[in-house]
Coordinates of C-alpha atoms in Angstrom, one line a residue:
Chain A
M1 CA -6.1 5.5 -18.6
S2 CA -8.1 2.5 -16.6
D3 CA -7.9 0.4 -19.0
W4 CA -8.2 -3.1 -18.0
I5 CA -5.6 -6.0 -18.1
K6 CA -6.6 -9.5 -16.8
W7 CA -3.6 -10.5 -14.9
V8 CA -3.3 -13.9 -14.0
A9 CA -0.9 -14.8 -11.0
P10 CA 1.4 -18.1 -11.5
A11 CA 0.1 -20.9 -8.8
A12 CA 3.4 -20.9 -7.6
L13 CA 2.9 -17.9 -5.8
V14 CA 1.1 -18.7 -3.5
S15 CA 1.7 -21.9 -2.3
T16 CA 5.2 -20.3 -2.8
V17 CA 5.0 -17.5 -0.5
V18 CA 4.0 -18.4 2.9
A19 CA 3.0 -15.3 5.3
P20 CA 5.7 -15.5 8.0
A21 CA 5.1 -14.8 12.1
H22 CA 6.6 -11.8 13.1
A23 CA 6.1 -9.6 16.3
V24 CA 6.6 -5.5 16.5
Q25 CA 8.2 -4.2 19.7
F26 CA 7.0 -0.5 19.7
M27 CA 8.3 0.9 22.8
S28 CA 9.0 -0.2 26.9
L29 CA 7.0 -0.4 30.0
A30 CA 8.9 1.8 30.4
E31 CA 9.0 4.3 28.0
A32 CA 4.6 4.3 28.1
Q33 CA 5.5 5.5 31.4
R34 CA 7.6 8.3 30.5
L35 CA 5.4 9.2 27.6
A36 CA 2.4 9.4 29.6
F37 CA 4.0 10.9 32.4
P38 CA 6.0 13.5 31.8
S39 CA 6.9 15.3 35.0
A40 CA 6.3 12.1 36.8
T41 CA 9.7 11.0 38.9
Q42 CA 9.0 7.4 39.7
F43 CA 6.3 4.4 39.3
I44 CA 5.6 2.3 42.1
P45 CA 4.5 -0.7 41.4
I46 CA 1.0 -1.4 43.0
A47 CA -1.0 -4.9 41.8
G48 CA -1.9 -6.2 39.2
G49 CA 0.7 -4.8 36.8
A50 CA -0.8 -1.8 37.8
C51 CA 2.2 1.3 38.7
R52 CA 1.2 4.3 40.3
A53 CA 2.8 6.8 38.6
M54 CA 4.8 9.8 41.4
E55 CA 5.5 13.5 41.0
G56 CA 7.1 14.1 44.4
N57 CA 4.9 13.0 46.7
A58 CA 1.4 13.7 45.1
S59 CA 0.1 10.4 42.5
V60 CA -0.4 11.9 39.7
G61 CA -2.3 8.5 37.7
Y62 CA -2.1 5.5 37.0
V63 CA -0.4 3.0 34.2
V64 CA -1.9 -0.3 34.2
F65 CA 0.7 -2.9 31.9
D66 CA -2.5 -5.7 30.6
R67 CA -2.2 -8.2 27.9
V68 CA -5.1 -9.2 25.4
I69 CA -4.8 -12.4 22.7
G70 CA -4.9 -11.0 19.4
K71 CA -6.2 -13.4 17.5
H72 CA -3.7 -16.4 18.5
L73 CA -0.7 -14.5 20.3
Y74 CA -0.4 -12.2 23.1
I75 CA -0.4 -7.4 22.8
D76 CA 0.9 -6.4 25.1
Y77 CA 0.1 -2.3 26.3
T78 CA -0.9 0.0 28.7
V79 CA -3.4 2.3 29.8
A80 CA -2.6 5.6 31.0
I81 CA -5.4 7.0 33.7
G82 CA -5.4 10.5 35.3
P83 CA -5.9 11.1 38.8
D84 CA -10.0 12.0 37.4
G85 CA -10.3 8.1 36.4
R86 CA -10.3 8.5 33.0
V87 CA -8.4 7.0 30.3
R88 CA -6.1 9.5 29.1
R89 CA -4.1 7.2 26.7
V90 CA -3.7 3.6 25.1
E91 CA -0.2 2.3 23.7
I92 CA 0.6 -0.9 22.3
L93 CA 3.8 -2.0 22.8
Q94 CA 4.2 -4.9 22.0
Y95 CA 2.7 -6.8 18.6
R96 CA 3.0 -10.4 18.2
E97 CA 0.6 -11.9 15.5
S98 CA 1.3 -14.3 12.1
Y99 CA 0.4 -13.2 9.1
G100 CA -0.6 -16.5 8.1
G101 CA -3.9 -17.1 10.5
E102 CA -6.7 -15.2 8.6
V103 CA -9.3 -17.8 10.5
Q104 CA -11.8 -15.9 10.9
N105 CA -12.3 -13.9 7.6
G106 CA -11.1 -16.1 5.0
S107 CA -11.3 -14.4 1.9
W108 CA -10.7 -10.5 3.1
L109 CA -8.1 -8.4 1.6
A110 CA -5.8 -7.1 3.4
Q111 CA -2.4 -4.7 2.9
F112 CA 0.8 -5.3 5.2
I113 CA 3.9 -3.5 4.8
G114 CA 7.2 -5.7 4.2
K115 CA 9.9 -7.0 2.6
S116 CA 8.9 -10.1 0.4
A117 CA 8.1 -12.7 2.9
G118 CA 10.7 -15.0 3.3
S119 CA 13.6 -11.7 3.2
T120 CA 15.0 -11.2 6.9
L121 CA 13.8 -8.6 9.1
Q122 CA 15.8 -5.0 8.8
V123 CA 15.0 -3.0 11.7
G124 CA 14.5 0.8 10.6
S125 CA 14.0 0.3 6.7
D126 CA 11.4 -2.5 7.1
I127 CA 7.5 -1.9 8.2
R128 CA 5.8 -4.0 8.8
N129 CA 1.7 -2.8 9.4
I130 CA -0.5 -5.0 11.8
S131 CA -2.6 -6.9 9.1
G132 CA -6.2 -8.7 10.8
A133 CA -6.3 -5.3 13.2
T134 CA -9.6 -6.0 13.7
L135 CA -11.2 -8.2 16.4
S136 CA -6.8 -7.3 18.0
A137 CA -7.8 -3.7 18.2
H138 CA -11.7 -5.7 19.6
H139 CA -9.8 -7.6 22.4
V140 CA -7.9 -4.2 23.6
T141 CA -10.9 -2.1 23.8
E142 CA -12.2 -5.2 25.7
G143 CA -9.4 -5.4 27.4
V144 CA -9.4 -1.2 28.4
K145 CA -13.1 -1.8 29.8
R146 CA -12.2 -4.5 31.6
V147 CA -8.6 -2.2 33.2
L148 CA -11.0 0.7 34.1
A149 CA -13.6 -1.4 35.9
A150 CA -10.7 -3.1 38.2
C151 CA -9.2 0.5 39.1
S152 CA -12.6 1.4 40.1
G153 CA -13.3 -1.2 41.7
G154 CA -10.5 -1.3 44.0
G155 CA -7.7 0.1 45.6
R156 CA -8.2 3.6 44.4
Chain B
M1 CA 10.1 5.1 14.8
R2 CA 7.4 3.5 15.5
R3 CA 3.3 3.9 17.4
A4 CA 0.5 1.9 17.8
R5 CA -2.5 2.9 19.2
P6 CA -6.2 1.3 18.4
F7 CA -8.5 4.1 16.6
L8 CA -11.4 4.2 14.4
G9 CA -12.3 0.1 15.1
T10 CA -8.6 -1.0 14.2
I11 CA -5.1 -0.7 15.0
V12 CA -3.5 2.8 13.8
E13 CA -0.6 2.6 13.6
I14 CA 2.6 5.0 12.7
A15 CA 6.1 5.5 11.7
V16 CA 8.5 7.9 10.6
T17 CA 12.4 7.8 9.4
D18 CA 13.3 10.3 11.8
A19 CA 14.6 9.6 15.0
G20 CA 15.6 13.7 16.9
A21 CA 13.7 14.8 19.5
G22 CA 10.5 15.9 17.5
A23 CA 9.6 12.8 16.2
E24 CA 7.3 12.0 19.5
P25 CA 5.6 15.1 19.9
A26 CA 5.1 14.5 15.9
I27 CA 3.3 11.1 16.7
E28 CA 1.3 12.3 19.7
Q29 CA 0.3 15.4 16.6
A30 CA -1.0 13.0 14.5
F31 CA -2.9 10.8 16.5
D32 CA -4.4 13.6 18.2
A33 CA -5.6 14.6 14.3
I34 CA -7.3 10.7 14.0
A35 CA -9.2 11.3 17.2
D36 CA -10.4 14.1 16.2
V37 CA -12.0 12.6 13.2
H38 CA -13.1 9.8 14.7
R39 CA -14.4 11.3 17.6
L40 CA -16.6 14.1 14.8
M41 CA -17.2 11.5 12.6
S42 CA -18.2 8.2 14.3
F43 CA -22.0 6.3 13.9
H44 CA -22.3 6.1 17.6
D45 CA -20.7 8.2 19.3
T46 CA -23.9 11.1 20.5
D47 CA -22.0 13.5 20.5
S48 CA -19.8 13.3 16.4
D49 CA -20.7 14.9 13.6
V50 CA -22.9 12.3 12.1
R51 CA -25.5 11.7 14.6
R52 CA -26.1 15.7 15.4
L53 CA -27.1 15.6 11.4
N54 CA -28.3 12.7 11.2
R55 CA -30.3 13.5 14.5
E56 CA -31.2 17.4 13.2
A57 CA -30.3 18.2 9.4
A58 CA -33.8 17.1 8.1
I59 CA -35.2 19.5 10.6
R60 CA -33.3 22.9 10.3
P61 CA -29.4 23.3 8.6
V62 CA -27.0 22.4 10.7
S63 CA -22.9 23.3 11.6
V64 CA -20.1 20.9 10.7
D65 CA -16.8 21.1 11.5
D66 CA -14.6 22.1 8.5
R67 CA -13.1 18.6 8.3
T68 CA -16.8 17.1 8.1
L69 CA -17.3 19.3 5.5
R70 CA -14.6 18.6 3.8
V71 CA -15.2 15.2 3.9
L72 CA -19.0 15.3 2.9
Q73 CA -18.7 17.3 -0.3
F74 CA -16.2 14.8 -1.5
A75 CA -19.0 12.3 -1.1
L76 CA -20.9 13.8 -2.9
D77 CA -19.3 14.8 -5.8
L78 CA -18.4 11.0 -5.7
N79 CA -21.7 10.3 -5.4
Q80 CA -22.9 12.2 -8.8
R81 CA -19.6 10.8 -10.6
S82 CA -20.1 7.0 -9.3
G83 CA -23.3 7.4 -10.8
G84 CA -25.1 6.1 -7.4
V85 CA -22.7 3.6 -6.7
F86 CA -20.8 5.6 -3.4
D87 CA -23.1 6.5 -1.4
I88 CA -23.0 7.6 2.4
S89 CA -26.7 7.6 3.1
V90 CA -26.2 3.7 2.6
A91 CA -26.5 3.9 6.4
R92 CA -30.3 2.9 6.1
H93 CA -29.6 -0.5 4.1
L94 CA -27.0 -1.0 7.1
Q95 CA -29.0 -0.5 9.7
A96 CA -31.9 -2.6 7.5
R97 CA -29.0 -5.4 7.9
G98 CA -28.2 -5.0 12.1
L99 CA -24.9 -3.9 10.9
L100 CA -25.4 -0.7 12.3
P101 CA -27.5 0.1 15.6
L102 CA -30.5 2.3 15.2
H103 CA -30.7 4.6 17.4
E104 CA -34.0 6.5 19.7
H105 CA -34.0 9.2 17.0
D106 CA -34.3 6.8 13.8
K107 CA -37.2 6.1 13.2
T108 CA -37.1 4.1 10.4
A109 CA -35.1 2.1 8.9
T110 CA -36.4 2.7 5.8
P111 CA -33.5 3.8 2.9
C112 CA -34.2 7.3 1.6
L113 CA -34.9 7.1 -2.0
Q114 CA -33.1 9.8 -3.4
S115 CA -29.1 9.8 -3.7
S116 CA -27.1 11.3 -1.1
S117 CA -26.4 13.9 -3.9
R118 CA -30.4 15.2 -4.0
A119 CA -30.9 15.0 -0.1
I120 CA -28.0 16.3 1.1
E121 CA -27.3 20.1 0.5
L122 CA -24.1 22.2 2.0
T123 CA -25.2 25.3 1.6
P124 CA -23.5 29.0 1.3
D125 CA -23.2 29.6 4.6
R126 CA -21.3 25.6 4.6
L127 CA -24.4 24.2 7.0
V128 CA -25.1 21.6 6.5
R129 CA -30.1 19.8 5.5
F130 CA -31.1 16.8 4.8
H131 CA -34.1 17.4 2.6
D132 CA -35.5 13.7 2.8
P133 CA -36.2 12.8 6.3
A134 CA -35.5 9.6 5.6
T135 CA -32.1 10.4 5.5
A136 CA -28.8 9.5 7.4
I137 CA -25.2 9.3 6.9
D138 CA -22.7 6.8 7.8
L139 CA -18.6 8.0 6.6
G140 CA -17.6 4.2 7.2
G141 CA -16.9 4.2 3.5
V142 CA -14.6 7.2 3.3
A143 CA -13.8 8.5 7.0
K144 CA -11.0 6.0 7.5
G145 CA -8.9 6.7 4.5
F146 CA -9.3 10.8 5.7
A147 CA -7.6 10.2 9.1
V148 CA -4.8 8.6 7.7
D149 CA -4.2 11.7 5.5
C150 CA -5.1 14.5 8.4
A151 CA -2.2 11.9 10.2
A152 CA 0.0 12.8 7.3
E153 CA -0.5 15.6 7.5
A154 CA 0.1 16.4 10.9
L155 CA 3.9 14.8 10.8
Q156 CA 4.7 16.9 7.6
A157 CA 2.9 20.0 9.5
C158 CA 5.8 18.8 13.0
G159 CA 8.6 18.8 10.4
V160 CA 9.1 14.7 9.6
S161 CA 10.2 14.4 6.3
A162 CA 9.5 10.0 5.6
G163 CA 6.5 9.0 6.9
L164 CA 3.9 6.2 7.3
V165 CA 0.5 5.7 8.4
N166 CA -1.4 2.5 8.1
A167 CA -4.8 2.0 9.7
G168 CA -6.0 -1.3 8.8
G169 CA -4.5 -1.7 5.6
D170 CA -5.5 2.2 4.7
I171 CA -1.5 3.5 3.7
F172 CA -0.7 6.7 3.2
A173 CA 3.4 6.8 2.1
F174 CA 4.6 10.2 2.6
G175 CA 8.7 11.9 1.6
K176 CA 11.5 10.5 0.1
K177 CA 11.1 7.2 1.0
S178 CA 9.3 3.6 -1.1
W179 CA 7.3 1.6 1.6
P180 CA 6.8 -2.1 0.3
V181 CA 3.2 -3.5 0.8
H182 CA 1.8 -6.3 0.1
I183 CA -1.2 -7.3 -1.2
R184 CA -2.6 -10.0 0.6
D185 CA -4.9 -12.4 -1.7
P186 CA -8.7 -12.6 -1.2
R187 CA -8.4 -16.3 -2.2
A188 CA -5.3 -17.5 -0.1
P189 CA -5.6 -15.4 2.7
S190 CA -1.4 -15.9 3.4
G191 CA -0.3 -15.3 0.5
F192 CA 0.3 -12.3 -1.6
L193 CA -1.6 -11.2 -4.4
C194 CA 2.2 -8.1 -5.5
E195 CA 3.8 -6.0 -3.9
L196 CA 3.5 -1.9 -3.9
S197 CA 6.3 0.2 -3.7
L198 CA 4.5 3.5 -2.4
C199 CA 6.5 6.8 -1.7
N200 CA 3.5 9.9 -2.0
E201 CA 1.6 7.6 -2.3
A202 CA -1.7 6.0 -0.6
V203 CA -3.5 2.5 -1.0
A204 CA -6.4 1.4 0.6
S205 CA -8.5 -2.5 -0.4
S206 CA -11.8 -3.7 0.6
A207 CA -13.3 -6.7 0.7
G208 CA -16.5 -8.7 1.4
R209 CA -16.1 -7.9 5.5
F210 CA -17.7 -6.3 7.6
D211 CA -15.9 -2.4 8.1
P212 CA -14.9 -1.9 11.2
F213 CA -15.1 2.1 11.6
H214 CA -19.3 0.7 12.5
S215 CA -19.1 -1.6 15.2
S216 CA -17.1 -4.3 16.7
S217 CA -19.5 -7.2 15.1
A218 CA -16.7 -8.6 12.6
L219 CA -19.9 -10.8 10.6
G220 CA -21.0 -9.9 7.8
T221 CA -20.1 -7.2 5.0
A222 CA -20.2 -3.8 5.0
I223 CA -20.6 -2.8 1.5
V224 CA -23.7 -2.9 0.1
D225 CA -24.6 -1.2 -2.8
P226 CA -26.5 2.0 -2.0
R227 CA -29.8 1.2 -5.4
T228 CA -30.6 -2.3 -4.6
G229 CA -29.9 -3.0 -0.7
E230 CA -27.2 -6.0 -2.1
N231 CA -23.7 -7.5 -1.7
P232 CA -21.2 -7.1 -4.2
G233 CA -21.2 -9.9 -6.2
E234 CA -18.3 -12.5 -7.3
I235 CA -16.1 -9.7 -6.3
L236 CA -13.2 -10.9 -3.1
G237 CA -11.3 -8.0 -2.8
A238 CA -10.0 -3.8 -4.3
S239 CA -7.0 -2.5 -4.0
V240 CA -7.0 1.0 -4.9
R241 CA -4.2 3.2 -4.9
A242 CA -4.4 6.9 -5.2
S243 CA -3.5 10.2 -4.0
S244 CA -4.7 10.9 -1.0
C245 CA -6.3 7.6 1.3
M246 CA -9.6 9.2 1.9
V247 CA -10.1 8.6 -2.2
A248 CA -8.6 5.3 -2.3
D249 CA -10.4 3.6 0.8
A250 CA -14.1 6.0 -1.1
L251 CA -13.6 4.1 -5.0
T252 CA -12.5 0.7 -3.3
K253 CA -16.0 0.7 -3.1
V254 CA -17.0 1.6 -6.7
V255 CA -14.4 -1.2 -7.4
M256 CA -16.1 -3.3 -5.2
L257 CA -19.4 -2.7 -6.6
R258 CA -18.9 -2.4 -10.2
G259 CA -15.9 -3.8 -11.4
E260 CA -14.2 -3.1 -14.7
R261 CA -17.2 0.2 -15.5
A262 CA -15.2 2.0 -11.9
S263 CA -13.0 2.8 -14.7
A264 CA -14.9 6.2 -15.4
S265 CA -14.1 7.1 -11.4
L266 CA -11.1 5.4 -11.4
K267 CA -10.0 8.7 -14.4
Y268 CA -11.5 11.2 -12.4
F269 CA -8.9 10.7 -9.8
S270 CA -5.8 9.7 -11.4
A271 CA -6.5 6.6 -9.7
S272 CA -5.6 3.2 -10.5
A273 CA -7.0 -0.6 -8.4
L274 CA -6.8 -4.0 -8.4
F275 CA -9.5 -6.7 -8.2
V276 CA -10.0 -10.6 -7.5
R277 CA -13.5 -11.5 -9.2
G278 CA -14.0 -15.1 -8.4
E279 CA -11.5 -17.8 -7.9
T280 CA -9.2 -17.2 -11.2
D281 CA -10.0 -13.4 -12.1
V282 CA -7.4 -10.7 -10.8
L283 CA -7.6 -7.5 -13.5
A284 CA -6.2 -4.5 -12.5
T285 CA -6.2 -0.9 -14.5
S286 CA -3.1 -0.7 -16.9
D287 CA -1.2 2.1 -14.9
W288 CA -1.3 -0.3 -12.0
Q289 CA 2.4 0.2 -11.7
E290 CA 5.3 -2.5 -10.3
L291 CA 2.4 -4.7 -10.9
R292 CA 4.9 -7.6 -9.8
L293 CA 5.2 -10.6 -8.0
A294 CA 6.1 -11.0 -4.7
G295 CA 9.4 -12.4 -3.1

């Protein structure tokens, strides 16, 4: 049935439920390196957050660690680049953001996941969605372009 | 295990409860499925099915990927069921407002006067033909939800027992686990409207904001009434729960534009909805269960 009921939110709800800040760690840099180049035997740091993936004596690509500002806080991510200079994968390592900071769009309805706002996070059972991901994704995209430009511009 | 990557103009997050050695490759397959949908249905990529259709389908029948065909079938069906409110040929309106780019093959941003279910034909031999040369489609109102469904299918095909896929608020949860989801209040973005418990179900939300699937621009709203070219009236945001994320994603547009009058479409797909109108009204279907206070 789709009979509509009018739901009156208690005024207290909006004011008392304050969005918490949070950070989500998806993976470590070492994990990202290993997943991008499973056959690599070592990762040799070169300039500017970049590592060269080595399989024996042969270079099989690069993993560049970078961070961009999401809305207010940093997003850590890696770009894995194949020997052909093309992006192999982009992986978000860590996302730090506050739920309360929707300053860009005053009225948008996003969903996010978690327990009730004030509760303690339980790793493994609580999943928090990335809210405000639009702008963040845009910044990551810009960051990847910058990384690629830097990689093609020098040192390779 | 949780992973996140940028796709579809947002950051897509995949979580699985399984921790075994199979989890990582399963997530990889799921991201591949999302990348495929992105590649096939982007309005921007020159080689996407959507671009090929807009370029050629008015001239000759065009063959597309089965996944694109599935989305088109659903979109044309919903166009009829919603009385024309949901319409993938809204692209011209969005182009006219500068929300979508004009491509070199676009002679005009003048909207096609026919609804998409009349102007677009899916032939029995699985080809697509546009009967009106003014037709241009944009799958931004449905492809993100479909991509979420594809990712969830890929995870299940890999033997993952429970998981969740979230593309910027378009969410599908499967398996024997309930996932708490908070609905943000569009009037007070730091507050919550309610909390849901999601289990083998999808939820999607829309609001007066730009859909990132189309463009990097964060200004304006992507929701346009295909009949008038106007933005939604007083409805600030809508959420829909349904059995698939594609259905939920598409129905949010119908609720945004029609409010209570979206009942028939919701009923047909066994979906439930909640929307916020103006500063005071929150309306929910009577089957929008677990409607309760957050916290």
